[in-house]
Amino acid sequence: MRQPSVTARRVAAASVSLVVAAGAAACGPKDNDAKGSAGGSAPHRGGTLTVLNSNPQADFDPARLYTSGGGNVPSLVFRTLTTRNRENGAAGAEVVPDLATDTGRPSKDATVWTYTLRKGLKYEDGTPITSADVKYGIERSFAPELSGGAPYLRDWLVGAADYQGPYKDKKGLSAIGTPDERTIVFHLNKPEGEFPYLATQTQFTPVPKARDTGTKYEEHPVSSGPYKVVSNENDGEHLVLKRNTYWSAAVDAERKAYPDTIDVRSGLDSSVINQRLSASQGADAAAVTTDTNLGPAELAKVTGDKELAARVGTGHFGYTNYLAFNPKVKPFDDPRVRQAISYAVDRSSVVNAAGGSALAEPATTFLPDQKSFGHTPYDPFPAGRSGNAAKARELLARAGHKNGLTVTLTHSNSKDLETSPEIATAVQDALKKAGITVKLQGLEENDYADKIHSVKSEPGFFLAHWGADWPSGGPFLAPIFDGRQIVKDGANFNTGLLDDKSVNDEIDAINKLTDLDAAADRWGALDKKIGEQALVVPLFHPVYKRLYGESVRNIVISDWTGVLDISQVAVK
């Protein structure tokens, strides 16, 4: 798991102070069931779906993409061994087979995973998809010139740490075996019960070696999905997809592929996108967005219009916004100071700064409020909705600060991030009531990211956020609290610099579990244990509110992505 880059975060969700969403999901108008139809007519094939986005679908190469990138656009072209279940809400947080016949068969200790490809799989040119193609697609993702994708494979596969991809190393990865054209076997360094989740990443897309054009592959990648790329202008600014005639629904149970054409137009201003979707004129009547949220003012206008309100999809994604402490910096080395701040925080004011209760939900747990993460309700420092200033003052006095103290809060100056000045000011105001004077240190986004992700420069107190690559506690807790993931000479995300053997051992124990429900329960218990150390103060989970055109049908929004799934959409 990594914390998304600025671009990735804005692709995931953008507008006002919200970039990514979290929590439980709802669907479109009147919570129509996942395979039902919004607008009163059954979905049918045909027509053109327009996608209006703020950020370009850049680097359209499976080796370079994160699965969630581009709000589901890549999954129309790139199929993987497994995928997310295309259902509304919690059901959509499940992993299901895609190219493979099942979600994988583990060895007893979960260090070897075996997959069998479905029969009848074909590329856009009619040639068969083989296990060797999946292996090659993974291997090319290690090439330095194709960097940008998820980093797990380098860590998980035996002997992959120094592999430089097939352009430099012709031998390939011995950790991936292909005993026949339909079987692929992965050998891992350690038990990984969540390997089926990893197999949803775009690096598991098959790539025919003979068609690989290196860094130019993004211009015309070979489709294994229901659509193929017919035009890619300005590195994803305008992407046109047409039907792959060799794709068959008989071997793809997840993608409906109703429209004939998907026209993706990006680089648009968020207010322009919402204006066009609101007006719903011409081609925009059959348009959606996968990366642009409604802001507070826009949402107020939409809520007051019955017709527009019926065209708002609500979604949640595994994401938490929080205050982070560096216990190596005074006075945050004293747990009583960290606890005092935890009590003093006014989550109501923070939620208001994030756009209000329709756009943000208060959080007291680090894990998002979803069953798949193993969410276990707890609040070790109950502050109510508006903070407990009296309890905070009591703890400060015990810590030797009976006259209060002064601290610095570092945040980003960017107004469209969860670490914005508005959020920082809300925290500042709340802590003042407890006798804590907060000086705000605003930095430009790149400087902010560099500062908080370096062990050498990490401040004592700052705004942070984390999102999951898949809906589980593993990619949520391990990067932030596993002591072995502290990076001293690179990007570090274990902000509390926690290196607790009992925590590390429990992470290892949970990773061995292939029963994902049992694993979820353990992740929830671990979240509670860590939360009692007050290394972070969970603040809120953002919520998506997205408009779609009046001719769009079959709205599906899952807890996996939190965004409208365009593989399910039909147009009138």
Coordinates of C-alpha atoms in Angstrom, one line a residue:
M1 CA 0.0 0.0 0.0
R2 CA 1.2 3.5 -0.7
Q3 CA -0.3 6.8 0.0
P4 CA -1.6 8.0 -3.4
S5 CA 0.3 10.8 -5.2
V6 CA -1.5 14.1 -5.7
T7 CA -2.6 13.0 -9.1
A8 CA -3.8 9.6 -7.9
R9 CA -5.8 11.2 -5.1
R10 CA -7.4 13.7 -7.4
V11 CA -8.2 11.0 -9.9
A12 CA -9.8 9.0 -7.1
A13 CA -12.0 12.0 -6.1
A14 CA -11.8 15.7 -6.4
S15 CA -13.6 18.9 -5.4
V16 CA -13.5 21.6 -2.8
S17 CA -11.9 20.0 0.3
L18 CA -12.6 16.4 -0.6
V19 CA -10.5 14.2 -2.7
V20 CA -11.3 10.6 -1.6
A21 CA -14.2 9.0 0.1
A22 CA -14.6 6.4 2.8
G23 CA -17.1 4.4 4.9
A24 CA -20.1 2.4 3.7
A25 CA -21.6 2.9 0.3
A26 CA -25.0 3.7 -1.1
C27 CA -26.1 3.6 -4.7
G28 CA -27.9 6.0 -6.9
P29 CA -31.4 7.3 -6.7
K30 CA -33.7 5.6 -4.2
D31 CA -30.9 3.1 -3.6
N32 CA -31.9 1.0 -6.6
D33 CA -30.5 -2.5 -6.4
A34 CA -27.1 -3.2 -8.0
K35 CA -28.3 -4.7 -11.2
G36 CA -31.5 -2.6 -11.4
S37 CA -32.0 0.6 -13.4
A38 CA -32.2 4.2 -12.4
G39 CA -34.7 6.2 -14.3
G40 CA -37.4 3.6 -14.7
S41 CA -36.2 1.7 -17.8
A42 CA -34.2 -1.4 -18.2
P43 CA -30.6 -1.1 -19.4
H44 CA -29.9 -2.0 -23.0
R45 CA -26.9 -2.2 -25.3
G46 CA -25.9 0.7 -27.6
G47 CA -25.1 4.4 -27.6
T48 CA -22.1 6.4 -26.3
L49 CA -21.3 7.0 -22.7
T50 CA -19.3 10.2 -22.1
V51 CA -17.0 10.4 -19.1
L52 CA -16.2 14.0 -17.9
N53 CA -13.2 14.1 -15.6
S54 CA -10.8 16.6 -14.0
N55 CA -7.7 14.5 -14.5
P56 CA -6.3 12.9 -17.6
Q57 CA -6.2 9.1 -17.8
A58 CA -2.5 9.3 -18.1
D59 CA 0.0 6.4 -18.6
F60 CA -2.7 4.0 -19.9
D61 CA -0.4 1.0 -19.6
P62 CA -1.3 -1.8 -17.1
A63 CA 2.3 -1.8 -15.8
R64 CA 2.0 1.8 -14.7
L65 CA -1.5 2.1 -13.3
Y66 CA -2.9 1.6 -9.9
T67 CA -6.1 -0.4 -10.1
S68 CA -8.3 2.4 -8.7
G69 CA -6.8 4.9 -11.1
G70 CA -9.2 6.7 -13.5
G71 CA -12.4 5.6 -11.7
N72 CA -12.8 2.2 -13.4
V73 CA -11.8 3.2 -16.9
P74 CA -8.8 0.8 -17.1
S75 CA -10.9 -2.2 -16.1
L76 CA -12.8 -1.7 -19.4
V77 CA -9.7 -2.6 -21.3
F78 CA -7.5 -4.6 -18.9
R79 CA -8.8 -7.8 -17.3
T80 CA -6.9 -9.3 -14.4
L81 CA -6.8 -12.7 -12.6
T82 CA -9.3 -11.5 -10.1
T83 CA -11.4 -8.4 -9.8
R84 CA -13.9 -6.6 -7.5
N85 CA -17.5 -7.8 -7.3
R86 CA -19.5 -5.3 -9.4
E87 CA -22.3 -4.8 -6.8
N88 CA -23.6 -1.9 -4.7
G89 CA -22.3 -1.3 -1.2
A90 CA -20.7 -3.9 1.0
A91 CA -21.2 -6.8 -1.6
G92 CA -18.9 -4.8 -3.9
A93 CA -16.0 -5.1 -1.5
E94 CA -15.6 -8.8 -2.3
V95 CA -12.9 -10.2 -4.6
V96 CA -14.2 -12.5 -7.4
P97 CA -12.6 -14.4 -10.3
D98 CA -11.9 -12.5 -13.5
L99 CA -9.6 -14.1 -16.0
A100 CA -9.2 -17.0 -13.6
T101 CA -11.7 -19.7 -12.7
D102 CA -11.5 -18.9 -9.0
T103 CA -9.8 -16.4 -6.6
G104 CA -6.8 -18.6 -6.3
R105 CA -5.8 -21.9 -4.6
P106 CA -3.3 -21.4 -1.8
S107 CA -0.8 -23.8 -0.4
K108 CA -1.2 -24.8 3.3
D109 CA 1.0 -21.9 4.4
A110 CA -0.3 -19.4 1.8
T111 CA 3.2 -19.0 0.2
V112 CA 2.2 -20.6 -3.1
W113 CA -0.9 -19.5 -5.1
T114 CA -2.2 -21.3 -8.2
Y115 CA -4.6 -20.0 -10.8
T116 CA -6.2 -21.5 -13.8
L117 CA -7.4 -19.3 -16.7
R118 CA -10.9 -19.6 -18.1
K119 CA -11.3 -21.3 -21.5
G120 CA -12.1 -19.1 -24.5
L121 CA -10.3 -15.9 -23.4
K122 CA -9.2 -13.8 -26.3
Y123 CA -7.5 -10.5 -27.1
E124 CA -9.0 -7.8 -29.4
D125 CA -7.3 -9.5 -32.4
G126 CA -8.8 -12.9 -31.6
T127 CA -5.6 -14.5 -30.4
P128 CA -5.9 -16.6 -27.2
I129 CA -4.8 -15.3 -23.8
T130 CA -2.3 -17.6 -22.1
S131 CA -0.7 -17.9 -18.7
A132 CA 2.6 -16.9 -20.3
D133 CA 1.0 -13.5 -21.2
V134 CA 0.0 -12.9 -17.6
K135 CA 3.5 -13.7 -16.5
Y136 CA 5.0 -11.4 -19.1
G137 CA 2.6 -8.6 -18.1
I138 CA 3.7 -8.9 -14.5
E139 CA 7.4 -9.0 -15.5
R140 CA 7.3 -5.9 -17.6
S141 CA 5.8 -4.0 -14.6
F142 CA 9.2 -4.3 -13.0
A143 CA 10.9 -2.3 -15.8
P144 CA 12.2 1.1 -14.5
E145 CA 10.9 2.9 -17.5
L146 CA 7.4 1.6 -16.7
S147 CA 7.3 2.5 -13.1
G148 CA 4.2 3.9 -11.4
G149 CA 2.2 0.8 -10.5
A150 CA 1.6 -0.9 -7.1
P151 CA 4.9 -2.0 -5.4
Y152 CA 3.7 -5.2 -3.7
L153 CA 5.0 -7.7 -6.2
R154 CA 8.6 -6.7 -5.7
D155 CA 8.2 -7.4 -2.0
W156 CA 6.1 -10.5 -2.2
L157 CA 7.5 -12.6 -5.0
V158 CA 10.6 -14.7 -4.3
G159 CA 13.7 -13.2 -5.9
A160 CA 11.9 -10.1 -7.2
A161 CA 13.6 -7.5 -5.1
D162 CA 16.3 -6.6 -7.7
Y163 CA 14.5 -7.7 -10.8
Q164 CA 14.6 -5.0 -13.6
G165 CA 12.1 -6.4 -16.0
P166 CA 12.2 -8.4 -19.3
Y167 CA 14.0 -5.7 -21.3
K168 CA 17.1 -6.1 -19.2
D169 CA 16.7 -9.6 -17.8
K170 CA 15.6 -12.1 -20.4
K171 CA 15.4 -14.9 -17.9
G172 CA 12.2 -13.6 -16.3
L173 CA 11.0 -14.3 -12.8
S174 CA 11.4 -17.9 -11.6
A175 CA 8.9 -17.1 -8.8
I176 CA 6.1 -17.2 -11.5
G177 CA 5.6 -20.6 -13.1
T178 CA 3.5 -21.4 -16.1
P179 CA 3.4 -25.3 -16.4
D180 CA 0.8 -25.0 -19.2
E181 CA -1.1 -22.4 -21.2
R182 CA -3.9 -22.1 -18.6
T183 CA -2.0 -22.4 -15.3
I184 CA 0.1 -19.9 -13.5
V185 CA 1.8 -20.4 -10.1
F186 CA 3.2 -17.7 -7.7
H187 CA 5.8 -18.4 -5.1
L188 CA 5.9 -15.8 -2.3
N189 CA 8.5 -14.8 0.3
K190 CA 6.1 -15.2 3.1
P191 CA 2.4 -16.1 3.7
E192 CA 0.0 -13.7 2.1
G193 CA -3.6 -14.6 2.6
E194 CA -4.8 -11.5 0.7
F195 CA -3.0 -12.5 -2.5
P196 CA -6.5 -12.7 -4.3
Y197 CA -6.8 -8.9 -3.6
L198 CA -3.4 -8.2 -5.1
A199 CA -4.4 -10.2 -8.2
T200 CA -6.9 -7.4 -9.0
Q201 CA -4.1 -4.9 -9.6
T202 CA -3.6 -4.0 -13.3
Q203 CA -0.1 -5.5 -13.2
F204 CA -1.9 -8.9 -13.5
T205 CA -3.2 -7.9 -17.0
P206 CA -2.0 -10.2 -19.8
V207 CA 0.3 -8.6 -22.3
P208 CA 1.3 -10.5 -25.5
K209 CA 5.1 -10.2 -25.7
A210 CA 5.1 -9.8 -29.5
R211 CA 2.9 -6.7 -29.2
D212 CA 4.8 -5.0 -26.5
T213 CA 6.1 -1.6 -27.6
G214 CA 7.6 -0.6 -24.3
T215 CA 6.9 3.0 -23.3
K216 CA 4.7 3.4 -26.4
Y217 CA 2.4 0.5 -25.4
E218 CA 0.0 3.0 -23.6
E219 CA -0.9 4.4 -27.1
H220 CA -2.5 1.2 -28.1
P221 CA -2.5 -1.5 -25.4
V222 CA -3.9 -4.8 -26.5
S223 CA -7.3 -5.3 -24.9
S224 CA -8.4 -8.3 -22.9
G225 CA -11.6 -6.5 -21.8
P226 CA -14.9 -5.5 -23.5
Y227 CA -13.5 -2.3 -25.0
K228 CA -10.3 -1.5 -27.0
V229 CA -8.5 1.8 -27.4
V230 CA -9.1 3.5 -30.8
S231 CA -7.8 6.9 -29.9
N232 CA -5.6 8.3 -27.1
E233 CA -4.9 12.0 -27.4
N234 CA -2.5 14.0 -25.3
D235 CA -1.6 11.1 -22.9
G236 CA -5.2 10.3 -21.9
E237 CA -6.7 13.8 -22.1
H238 CA -9.1 12.4 -24.7
L239 CA -9.5 8.6 -24.7
V240 CA -12.0 6.8 -27.0
L241 CA -12.9 3.2 -26.5
K242 CA -14.9 1.0 -28.8
R243 CA -16.2 -2.6 -28.5
N244 CA -13.8 -5.4 -28.5
T245 CA -15.7 -7.8 -30.8
Y246 CA -13.7 -10.8 -29.4
W247 CA -14.8 -10.2 -25.9
S248 CA -17.6 -12.5 -24.7
A249 CA -19.9 -12.1 -21.7
A250 CA -19.8 -15.8 -21.5
V251 CA -16.3 -15.6 -20.0
D252 CA -16.8 -12.3 -18.2
A253 CA -19.5 -12.3 -15.5
E254 CA -18.6 -8.9 -14.1
R255 CA -18.6 -6.3 -16.9
K256 CA -21.9 -5.5 -18.6
A257 CA -20.5 -3.4 -21.4
Y258 CA -23.8 -1.8 -22.5
P259 CA -22.6 1.2 -24.5
D260 CA -21.0 0.8 -27.9
T261 CA -18.5 3.7 -27.2
I262 CA -16.9 5.2 -24.2
D263 CA -15.7 8.7 -24.7
V264 CA -13.4 9.9 -21.9
R265 CA -12.7 13.7 -21.8
S266 CA -10.4 14.9 -19.1
G267 CA -8.5 18.0 -17.9
L268 CA -11.8 19.8 -17.3
D269 CA -12.5 22.3 -14.5
S270 CA -14.6 20.6 -11.7
S271 CA -17.2 23.4 -11.8
V272 CA -17.6 23.0 -15.5
I273 CA -18.1 19.3 -15.2
N274 CA -20.9 19.7 -12.6
Q275 CA -22.5 22.4 -14.7
R276 CA -22.5 20.2 -17.7
L277 CA -23.9 17.2 -15.8
S278 CA -26.5 19.4 -14.2
A279 CA -27.7 20.9 -17.5
S280 CA -27.6 17.4 -19.1
Q281 CA -27.8 18.8 -22.7
G282 CA -26.9 16.9 -25.8
A283 CA -24.2 14.3 -25.3
D284 CA -23.9 15.4 -21.7
A285 CA -27.3 13.7 -21.0
A286 CA -25.4 10.4 -21.3
A287 CA -22.4 11.5 -19.3
V288 CA -20.9 10.7 -15.9
T289 CA -17.9 11.7 -13.9
T290 CA -15.6 9.3 -11.9
D291 CA -13.4 11.9 -10.2
T292 CA -15.4 15.1 -9.5
N293 CA -17.4 15.6 -6.3
L294 CA -20.1 18.1 -5.7
G295 CA -18.9 20.8 -3.3
P296 CA -21.0 22.2 -0.4
A297 CA -22.5 25.0 -2.5
E298 CA -23.2 22.8 -5.5
L299 CA -24.7 20.1 -3.2
A300 CA -27.0 22.7 -1.6
K301 CA -28.3 23.7 -5.0
V302 CA -28.8 20.1 -6.1
T303 CA -30.6 19.1 -3.0
G304 CA -33.1 21.8 -3.5
D305 CA -33.9 20.5 -7.0
K306 CA -35.9 17.2 -7.0
E307 CA -34.8 16.3 -10.5
L308 CA -31.2 16.9 -9.9
A309 CA -31.3 15.2 -6.5
A310 CA -32.5 12.1 -8.2
R311 CA -29.3 12.1 -10.3
V312 CA -26.8 12.1 -7.4
G313 CA -24.8 8.9 -6.7
T314 CA -23.4 8.5 -3.2
G315 CA -20.4 6.4 -2.5
H316 CA -17.8 5.6 0.2
F317 CA -14.3 4.3 -0.1
G318 CA -11.8 3.1 2.5
Y319 CA -10.1 6.3 3.4
T320 CA -9.3 8.1 6.7
N321 CA -8.2 11.7 7.4
Y322 CA -6.3 12.1 10.6
L323 CA -3.9 14.0 12.8
A324 CA -0.5 12.4 13.0
F325 CA 2.0 12.7 15.8
N326 CA 5.8 12.2 15.7
P327 CA 6.6 10.9 19.2
K328 CA 10.3 11.7 18.7
V329 CA 9.4 15.4 18.8
K330 CA 8.6 17.2 22.1
P331 CA 6.0 17.6 23.6
F332 CA 4.5 14.7 21.6
D333 CA 6.8 12.2 23.2
D334 CA 4.5 12.4 26.2
P335 CA 1.4 10.2 25.6
R336 CA -0.6 12.5 27.9
V337 CA -0.1 15.4 25.5
R338 CA -1.3 13.2 22.5
Q339 CA -4.3 12.0 24.6
A340 CA -5.1 15.6 25.5
I341 CA -5.2 16.6 21.8
S342 CA -7.4 13.5 21.1
Y343 CA -9.9 14.7 23.7
A344 CA -9.8 18.3 22.6
V345 CA -10.6 17.7 18.9
D346 CA -14.0 19.0 17.8
R347 CA -15.0 16.6 15.0
S348 CA -18.2 18.6 14.3
S349 CA -16.1 21.7 13.3
V350 CA -13.7 19.5 11.2
V351 CA -16.7 17.9 9.4
N352 CA -18.1 21.3 8.7
A353 CA -14.7 22.5 7.3
A354 CA -14.7 19.4 5.0
G355 CA -18.1 20.4 3.5
G356 CA -20.6 19.3 6.1
S357 CA -22.2 16.0 7.2
A358 CA -23.3 15.1 3.7
L359 CA -19.7 15.2 2.5
A360 CA -17.8 13.9 5.6
E361 CA -18.4 11.5 8.4
P362 CA -16.7 11.8 11.8
A363 CA -14.2 9.1 12.6
T364 CA -12.9 7.7 15.9
T365 CA -11.3 4.6 14.5
F366 CA -8.4 4.4 12.0
L367 CA -10.0 1.7 10.0
P368 CA -13.0 2.9 7.9
D369 CA -16.5 2.0 8.9
Q370 CA -16.8 -1.1 6.6
K371 CA -17.1 -4.7 7.5
S372 CA -14.5 -5.8 4.9
F373 CA -11.8 -3.7 6.8
G374 CA -12.8 -5.4 10.1
H375 CA -14.1 -2.1 11.5
T376 CA -14.6 -2.4 15.3
P377 CA -16.2 0.6 16.9
Y378 CA -14.1 2.1 19.6
D379 CA -13.2 5.5 21.0
P380 CA -10.4 5.4 23.6
F381 CA -10.6 9.2 24.1
P382 CA -14.3 10.1 23.9
A383 CA -14.7 13.7 23.2
G384 CA -18.3 13.8 22.0
R385 CA -19.2 15.8 18.9
S386 CA -17.5 19.0 20.0
G387 CA -14.5 17.9 22.0
N388 CA -13.9 17.5 25.7
A389 CA -11.8 20.5 26.7
A390 CA -12.0 19.9 30.4
K391 CA -10.5 16.4 30.1
A392 CA -7.8 17.7 27.8
R393 CA -6.8 20.4 30.3
E394 CA -6.7 17.8 33.1
L395 CA -4.2 15.7 31.1
L396 CA -2.1 18.7 30.1
A397 CA -1.8 19.6 33.8
R398 CA -0.7 16.1 34.6
A399 CA 1.9 16.4 31.9
G400 CA 3.3 19.6 33.4
H401 CA 1.5 22.1 31.2
K402 CA -1.1 23.5 33.6
N403 CA -0.8 26.9 31.8
G404 CA -1.3 25.3 28.4
L405 CA 1.2 24.9 25.7
T406 CA 2.0 26.0 22.1
V407 CA 2.4 23.6 19.2
T408 CA 2.8 23.8 15.4
L409 CA 0.4 22.0 13.0
T410 CA 1.8 21.4 9.5
H411 CA -0.7 21.2 6.6
S412 CA -0.9 21.7 2.9
N413 CA -1.9 25.0 1.4
S414 CA -3.8 23.3 -1.3
K415 CA -7.5 23.9 -0.9
D416 CA -8.7 20.8 -2.7
L417 CA -7.0 18.4 -0.3
E418 CA -8.1 16.9 3.1
T419 CA -5.0 18.5 4.6
S420 CA -6.2 22.0 3.6
P421 CA -6.0 25.3 5.6
E422 CA -9.8 25.0 6.4
I423 CA -9.3 21.7 8.2
A424 CA -6.2 22.9 10.0
T425 CA -8.0 26.1 11.2
A426 CA -10.9 23.9 12.6
V427 CA -8.3 21.9 14.6
Q428 CA -6.7 25.1 15.8
D429 CA -9.9 26.6 17.0
A430 CA -10.9 23.4 18.9
L431 CA -7.5 23.0 20.7
K432 CA -7.6 26.7 21.8
K433 CA -10.5 25.9 24.1
A434 CA -8.3 23.4 25.9
G435 CA -5.5 25.9 26.4
I436 CA -3.4 24.7 23.4
T437 CA -2.2 27.4 21.1
V438 CA -1.7 26.0 17.6
K439 CA 0.5 27.8 15.1
L440 CA -0.2 26.8 11.5
Q441 CA 2.6 25.9 9.1
G442 CA 1.2 25.8 5.6
L443 CA 3.3 24.4 2.8
E444 CA 2.9 23.9 -0.9
E445 CA 1.7 20.4 -1.7
N446 CA 5.1 19.0 -2.9
D447 CA 7.0 20.5 0.0
Y448 CA 4.3 19.3 2.4
A449 CA 4.6 15.7 1.1
D450 CA 8.4 15.7 1.1
K451 CA 8.4 17.0 4.7
I452 CA 5.9 14.6 6.3
H453 CA 7.2 11.5 4.5
S454 CA 10.8 11.9 5.5
V455 CA 12.0 10.5 8.9
K456 CA 14.6 13.2 9.0
S457 CA 12.2 16.1 8.5
E458 CA 8.9 14.8 9.8
P459 CA 7.2 17.4 12.0
G460 CA 5.8 16.6 15.4
F461 CA 2.1 17.4 14.5
F462 CA 0.5 17.4 11.1
L463 CA -2.5 16.5 9.0
A464 CA -2.4 13.2 7.1
H465 CA -4.6 10.8 5.2
W466 CA -4.6 7.2 4.0
G467 CA -6.5 5.1 1.5
A468 CA -6.6 1.4 0.8
D469 CA -5.6 -0.3 -2.4
W470 CA -8.2 -3.0 -1.5
P471 CA -10.9 -3.2 1.1
S472 CA -9.0 -4.9 4.0
G473 CA -7.3 -3.9 7.2
G474 CA -3.9 -5.1 5.9
P475 CA -3.0 -2.4 3.4
F476 CA -4.5 0.1 5.9
L477 CA -2.7 -0.8 9.1
A478 CA 0.6 -2.3 8.0
P479 CA 2.1 0.6 6.1
I480 CA 1.3 3.0 9.0
F481 CA 2.0 0.9 12.1
D482 CA 4.4 -2.0 11.1
G483 CA 7.8 -1.1 12.4
R484 CA 9.6 -3.0 9.7
Q485 CA 8.1 -0.6 7.1
I486 CA 9.8 2.4 8.6
V487 CA 11.9 3.8 5.7
K488 CA 14.8 5.9 6.9
D489 CA 16.1 7.0 3.5
G490 CA 13.0 7.3 1.4
A491 CA 9.2 7.8 1.6
N492 CA 8.1 6.8 5.1
F493 CA 4.4 6.4 6.1
N494 CA 4.8 5.0 9.6
T495 CA 4.4 8.5 10.9
G496 CA 4.3 7.4 14.6
L497 CA 7.6 5.5 14.0
L498 CA 5.9 2.6 15.9
D499 CA 8.0 -0.5 16.1
D500 CA 6.1 -2.8 18.5
K501 CA 7.0 -6.5 18.3
S502 CA 3.5 -7.5 19.4
V503 CA 2.0 -5.4 16.6
N504 CA 4.4 -6.7 14.0
D505 CA 3.8 -10.3 15.0
E506 CA 0.1 -9.9 14.9
I507 CA 0.3 -8.4 11.4
D508 CA 2.3 -11.5 10.3
A509 CA -0.2 -13.8 11.9
I510 CA -3.2 -12.2 10.2
N511 CA -1.4 -12.3 6.9
K512 CA -1.3 -16.1 7.1
L513 CA -5.1 -16.3 7.2
T514 CA -6.8 -17.2 3.9
D515 CA -10.2 -16.8 5.6
L516 CA -10.8 -13.2 4.9
D517 CA -13.7 -12.8 7.4
A518 CA -11.5 -14.2 10.2
A519 CA -8.7 -11.9 9.1
A520 CA -11.1 -8.9 9.2
D521 CA -12.0 -9.6 12.8
R522 CA -8.3 -9.7 13.7
W523 CA -7.6 -6.4 11.9
G524 CA -10.3 -4.7 13.8
A525 CA -9.0 -5.9 17.1
L526 CA -5.5 -4.7 16.2
D527 CA -6.8 -1.3 15.2
K528 CA -8.3 -0.9 18.7
K529 CA -5.0 -1.9 20.3
I530 CA -3.0 0.5 18.3
G531 CA -5.6 3.3 18.7
E532 CA -5.1 3.3 22.5
Q533 CA -1.6 4.5 22.0
A534 CA -2.8 7.9 20.6
L535 CA -0.3 7.9 17.7
V536 CA -3.0 9.3 15.4
V537 CA -6.3 11.1 15.9
P538 CA -8.9 10.0 13.3
L539 CA -10.9 12.9 12.1
F540 CA -13.3 12.0 9.3
H541 CA -14.1 9.8 6.3
P542 CA -15.0 11.8 3.2
V543 CA -18.1 10.9 1.1
Y544 CA -18.6 11.0 -2.6
K545 CA -21.6 13.0 -4.1
R546 CA -21.5 12.7 -7.9
L547 CA -23.9 13.9 -10.5
Y548 CA -24.7 11.9 -13.6
G549 CA -26.6 12.7 -16.8
E550 CA -30.4 12.2 -17.1
S551 CA -30.0 9.4 -19.7
V552 CA -27.7 7.3 -17.6
R553 CA -29.0 4.0 -16.3
N554 CA -27.9 1.1 -14.0
I555 CA -26.0 3.0 -11.4
V556 CA -23.7 0.7 -9.3
I557 CA -21.4 2.1 -6.6
S558 CA -19.4 -0.3 -4.5
D559 CA -17.5 -0.1 -1.2
W560 CA -14.4 -1.1 -3.1
T561 CA -14.0 2.1 -5.2
G562 CA -16.8 4.4 -4.0
V563 CA -17.3 5.7 -7.5
L564 CA -19.8 4.9 -10.2
D565 CA -18.8 1.7 -12.0
I566 CA -18.9 2.5 -15.7
S567 CA -18.6 -1.2 -16.6
Q568 CA -22.3 -1.5 -15.4
V569 CA -23.7 1.8 -16.9
A570 CA -26.2 1.9 -19.8
V571 CA -27.4 5.0 -21.6
K572 CA -30.9 5.7 -22.8

